[in-house]
């Protein structure tokens, strides 16, 4: 009998298992994958996520894997440019984009080192119920015979097609339709650094140096462009760079060499799922998913893995009733993620910015101090009120010499 069984051992599941095991709880984590292995995902980690890795003692492992340190960000949204870097917090003066083959293995090994039992290649097919509570999992390792494991709580960290969510019929809420699709691959021959650029024709590209001396290049377009894109991916991929930044488009054509096949993903709709119930909880994409445009999925998986570990610990030690602790986890997760969810689903449309965002981002782009503050907000290390409180907005508009009639204070405008 385990205290907690975690289904899924990547960004959400392994940190959760590690944190619980470090507190002395008996934890089993299973994944149908074995590690190292890839996941369909680009790999950008915001400063807020890196802070978690640093606190857990794992950031040095990411750096030791020769993951390039990125100390300048080039953001651009329909002609508004933000070039700089957020003020370092707790010594984090760079961001990183480790391949998932690197990151996920570090995470699963950390869970194992902490004392969690890990079974790779194990597929969960069903949950065990007893008197209305989830009390375990059922599944098999490879082609082996079916096995059952029991626990006080089963956590689904099994991604957006979550089997755990399906088996407990976790309802969806705050669903917003997906705006786009993404294609990405890895290129040599380009020395670009970190770019995140949205053009005027509902097209975006991102570039990030990653492990093995290659850069990951990704494009996102809105769904209405999907049919045409699929017909000739190589040409359409290049055309997005040409359209958004002709200069970088020329460099890609002349110097870039694609090293791997393209990976496509049509984004599922953005959603929250009810993430707790009797004997079960959900974390990571299983419970909450949004467009990859802002690259917040990994960081959120870390933050919410830690939040859930804390509430599970309270329940397991009897500090408060488990059901109350899990309800509180769900509430806190929703409150903490609301800003990122709104920002992601709004900007992920790749269309005109709402007037408030247009006014404030344009103003911020005029000074380095405000640019870096905005990059800190995007990275999760500057709080909303540092930019959007009435006093801060007044200072921003004054610093940028914005005429009175162009100043917008209402975030819903
Ligand atoms: C194209 C794309 C680009 C992205 N880019 C970024 C980015 O740059 N930065 C960022 O922060 N986020 C990004 N994201 C989001 C990020 O990938 C996810 O938010 C993150 O991987 C969620 O982690 P997770 O652990 O919840 O789920 P996952 O990483 O999906 O892991 C789920 C695990 O559960 C296992 N599993 C599933 N079902 C079962 C089962 N029945 N039995 C056993 N095991 C099971 C799977 O094998 C898998 O290992 C991107 C996503 C996509 C799709």
Short mmCIF file of N, CA and C and ligand atoms in Angstrom, two decimals, residues 7-13 30-33 35 39-46 100 104 122-125 157-163 182 184 208 216 265 283-286 290 292 295-299 301, ligand 1:
data_model
loop_
_atom_site.label_atom_id
_atom_site.label_comp_id
_atom_site.label_asym_id
_atom_site.label_seq_id
_atom_site.Cartn_x
_atom_site.Cartn_y
_atom_site.Cartn_z
N UNK A 7 0.62 8.75 -11.76
CA UNK A 7 0.60 8.20 -13.13
C UNK A 7 1.16 9.28 -14.06
N UNK A 8 2.34 9.01 -14.65
CA UNK A 8 2.99 10.02 -15.51
C UNK A 8 4.22 10.55 -14.80
N UNK A 9 5.38 10.48 -15.47
CA UNK A 9 6.65 10.78 -14.78
C UNK A 9 7.43 11.88 -15.47
N UNK A 10 6.73 12.83 -16.08
CA UNK A 10 7.49 13.92 -16.73
C UNK A 10 7.44 15.18 -15.85
N UNK A 11 7.11 16.33 -16.45
CA UNK A 11 7.31 17.62 -15.75
C UNK A 11 6.44 17.78 -14.51
N UNK A 12 5.25 17.20 -14.52
CA UNK A 12 4.39 17.33 -13.35
C UNK A 12 4.60 16.16 -12.38
N UNK A 13 4.63 14.94 -12.93
CA UNK A 13 4.62 13.76 -12.08
C UNK A 13 5.90 13.52 -11.30
N UNK A 30 4.49 5.68 -12.06
CA UNK A 30 4.55 4.79 -13.24
C UNK A 30 4.39 5.62 -14.50
N UNK A 31 5.02 5.17 -15.57
CA UNK A 31 4.85 5.85 -16.87
C UNK A 31 4.94 4.80 -17.97
N UNK A 32 4.10 4.96 -18.97
CA UNK A 32 4.18 3.96 -20.06
C UNK A 32 5.44 4.17 -20.90
N UNK A 33 6.03 5.37 -20.80
CA UNK A 33 7.29 5.64 -21.51
C UNK A 33 8.45 5.13 -20.68
N UNK A 35 12.73 6.20 -20.01
CA UNK A 35 13.54 7.42 -20.08
C UNK A 35 15.00 7.10 -20.28
N UNK A 39 9.24 14.01 -25.88
CA UNK A 39 7.81 14.31 -25.77
C UNK A 39 7.52 15.38 -26.82
N UNK A 40 6.29 15.40 -27.35
CA UNK A 40 5.97 16.45 -28.33
C UNK A 40 5.77 17.74 -27.55
N UNK A 41 6.83 18.54 -27.55
CA UNK A 41 6.81 19.79 -26.78
C UNK A 41 8.08 20.55 -27.11
N UNK A 42 7.96 21.87 -27.25
CA UNK A 42 9.18 22.66 -27.25
C UNK A 42 9.61 22.81 -25.79
N UNK A 43 10.72 23.50 -25.52
CA UNK A 43 11.35 23.23 -24.22
C UNK A 43 11.69 24.45 -23.38
N UNK A 44 11.07 25.57 -23.69
CA UNK A 44 11.46 26.79 -23.02
C UNK A 44 10.99 26.80 -21.56
N UNK A 45 11.89 27.12 -20.63
CA UNK A 45 11.50 27.18 -19.21
C UNK A 45 11.68 28.62 -18.71
N UNK A 46 10.61 29.19 -18.20
CA UNK A 46 10.66 30.57 -17.69
C UNK A 46 11.46 30.61 -16.38
N UNK A 100 13.61 17.70 -24.06
CA UNK A 100 12.85 16.90 -23.11
C UNK A 100 13.56 15.57 -22.81
N UNK A 104 13.47 15.55 -18.79
CA UNK A 104 12.58 14.57 -18.15
C UNK A 104 13.38 13.46 -17.47
N UNK A 122 5.14 1.10 -17.93
CA UNK A 122 3.92 0.58 -17.29
C UNK A 122 2.72 1.43 -17.71
N UNK A 123 1.75 0.82 -18.37
CA UNK A 123 0.56 1.55 -18.84
C UNK A 123 -0.62 1.32 -17.92
N UNK A 124 -1.17 2.40 -17.41
CA UNK A 124 -2.36 2.31 -16.56
C UNK A 124 -3.58 2.21 -17.46
N UNK A 125 -4.40 1.18 -17.24
CA UNK A 125 -5.60 1.03 -18.07
C UNK A 125 -6.86 1.34 -17.28
N UNK A 157 -0.90 12.52 -13.56
CA UNK A 157 0.04 13.50 -14.13
C UNK A 157 0.31 13.00 -15.55
N UNK A 158 -0.76 12.54 -16.18
CA UNK A 158 -0.63 11.78 -17.42
C UNK A 158 -1.05 12.57 -18.67
N UNK A 159 -0.85 13.89 -18.61
CA UNK A 159 -0.98 14.69 -19.82
C UNK A 159 -2.41 14.93 -20.26
N UNK A 160 -2.58 15.61 -21.43
CA UNK A 160 -3.94 16.03 -21.76
C UNK A 160 -4.86 14.91 -22.21
N UNK A 161 -4.33 13.72 -22.53
CA UNK A 161 -5.23 12.59 -22.81
C UNK A 161 -5.41 11.74 -21.55
N UNK A 162 -5.29 12.35 -20.41
CA UNK A 162 -5.26 11.66 -19.11
C UNK A 162 -6.27 10.52 -18.95
N UNK A 163 -5.74 9.33 -18.71
CA UNK A 163 -6.60 8.16 -18.40
C UNK A 163 -7.26 8.36 -17.03
N UNK A 182 1.15 24.06 -34.36
CA UNK A 182 2.59 24.33 -34.28
C UNK A 182 3.36 23.29 -35.08
N UNK A 184 7.63 22.24 -35.41
CA UNK A 184 8.97 22.62 -34.97
C UNK A 184 10.00 21.57 -35.38
N UNK A 208 15.21 28.97 -30.20
CA UNK A 208 15.91 28.80 -28.93
C UNK A 208 17.08 27.84 -29.14
N UNK A 216 16.32 25.06 -31.69
CA UNK A 216 14.96 24.62 -32.00
C UNK A 216 14.23 25.79 -32.64
N UNK A 265 1.83 19.63 -34.19
CA UNK A 265 0.83 19.45 -33.14
C UNK A 265 -0.30 20.45 -33.36
N UNK A 283 -2.70 16.79 -11.98
CA UNK A 283 -1.70 17.86 -11.99
C UNK A 283 -1.08 17.95 -13.38
N UNK A 284 -0.51 19.11 -13.71
CA UNK A 284 0.07 19.30 -15.04
C UNK A 284 -1.04 19.38 -16.08
N UNK A 285 -0.70 18.99 -17.32
CA UNK A 285 -1.66 19.09 -18.42
C UNK A 285 -2.92 18.25 -18.17
N UNK A 286 -2.83 17.24 -17.36
CA UNK A 286 -4.02 16.42 -17.08
C UNK A 286 -5.14 17.29 -16.50
N UNK A 290 -3.02 24.86 -21.68
CA UNK A 290 -3.22 26.05 -22.53
C UNK A 290 -2.24 26.00 -23.69
N UNK A 292 0.59 26.37 -26.41
CA UNK A 292 2.02 26.44 -26.15
C UNK A 292 2.64 27.81 -26.46
N UNK A 295 4.66 29.26 -23.76
CA UNK A 295 5.65 28.34 -23.18
C UNK A 295 5.56 28.24 -21.66
N UNK A 296 4.36 28.11 -21.13
CA UNK A 296 4.19 28.09 -19.68
C UNK A 296 3.83 26.71 -19.12
N UNK A 297 3.69 25.67 -19.98
CA UNK A 297 3.22 24.38 -19.49
C UNK A 297 4.19 23.71 -18.53
N UNK A 298 5.49 23.75 -18.84
CA UNK A 298 6.47 23.09 -17.98
C UNK A 298 6.57 23.83 -16.64
N UNK A 299 6.66 25.17 -16.75
CA UNK A 299 6.75 25.97 -15.52
C UNK A 299 5.54 25.74 -14.64
N UNK A 301 3.61 23.12 -14.61
CA UNK A 301 3.66 21.74 -14.08
C UNK A 301 4.54 21.70 -12.82
C1 LIG B 1 3.95 21.55 -29.30
C2 LIG B 1 4.09 21.92 -27.86
C3 LIG B 1 5.04 22.84 -27.47
C4 LIG B 1 5.18 23.19 -26.12
N1 LIG B 1 6.16 24.07 -25.76
C5 LIG B 1 6.36 24.37 -24.46
C6 LIG B 1 7.43 25.21 -24.06
O1 LIG B 1 8.24 25.70 -24.84
N2 LIG B 1 7.54 25.47 -22.73
C7 LIG B 1 6.67 24.96 -21.81
O2 LIG B 1 6.81 25.25 -20.62
N3 LIG B 1 5.68 24.16 -22.16
C8 LIG B 1 5.50 23.84 -23.46
N4 LIG B 1 4.49 23.00 -23.83
C9 LIG B 1 3.63 22.43 -22.79
C10 LIG B 1 4.33 21.29 -22.06
O3 LIG B 1 4.84 20.36 -22.98
C11 LIG B 1 3.34 20.59 -21.15
O4 LIG B 1 2.60 21.52 -20.41
C12 LIG B 1 4.08 19.65 -20.18
O5 LIG B 1 4.75 18.64 -20.89
C13 LIG B 1 3.08 19.04 -19.23
O6 LIG B 1 3.75 18.08 -18.45
P1 LIG B 1 2.95 16.88 -17.83
O7 LIG B 1 3.94 16.15 -16.98
O8 LIG B 1 1.69 17.36 -17.24
O9 LIG B 1 2.49 15.98 -19.06
P2 LIG B 1 3.33 15.24 -20.18
O10 LIG B 1 4.64 15.89 -20.41
O11 LIG B 1 2.39 15.08 -21.32
O12 LIG B 1 3.64 13.79 -19.55
C14 LIG B 1 2.60 12.87 -19.34
C15 LIG B 1 3.22 11.51 -19.11
O13 LIG B 1 2.16 10.61 -18.76
C16 LIG B 1 2.41 9.36 -19.36
N5 LIG B 1 1.13 8.66 -19.51
C17 LIG B 1 0.03 9.08 -20.18
N6 LIG B 1 -0.96 8.16 -20.07
C18 LIG B 1 -0.48 7.13 -19.34
C19 LIG B 1 -1.02 5.91 -18.89
N7 LIG B 1 -2.28 5.52 -19.19
N8 LIG B 1 -0.24 5.08 -18.16
C20 LIG B 1 1.03 5.43 -17.86
N9 LIG B 1 1.60 6.60 -18.24
C21 LIG B 1 0.86 7.45 -18.97
C22 LIG B 1 3.02 9.70 -20.72
O14 LIG B 1 3.78 8.60 -21.22
C23 LIG B 1 3.89 10.92 -20.36
O15 LIG B 1 5.21 10.55 -20.09
C24 LIG B 1 4.32 22.63 -25.16
C25 LIG B 1 3.36 21.72 -25.54
C26 LIG B 1 3.24 21.36 -26.87
C27 LIG B 1 2.20 20.34 -27.26
#
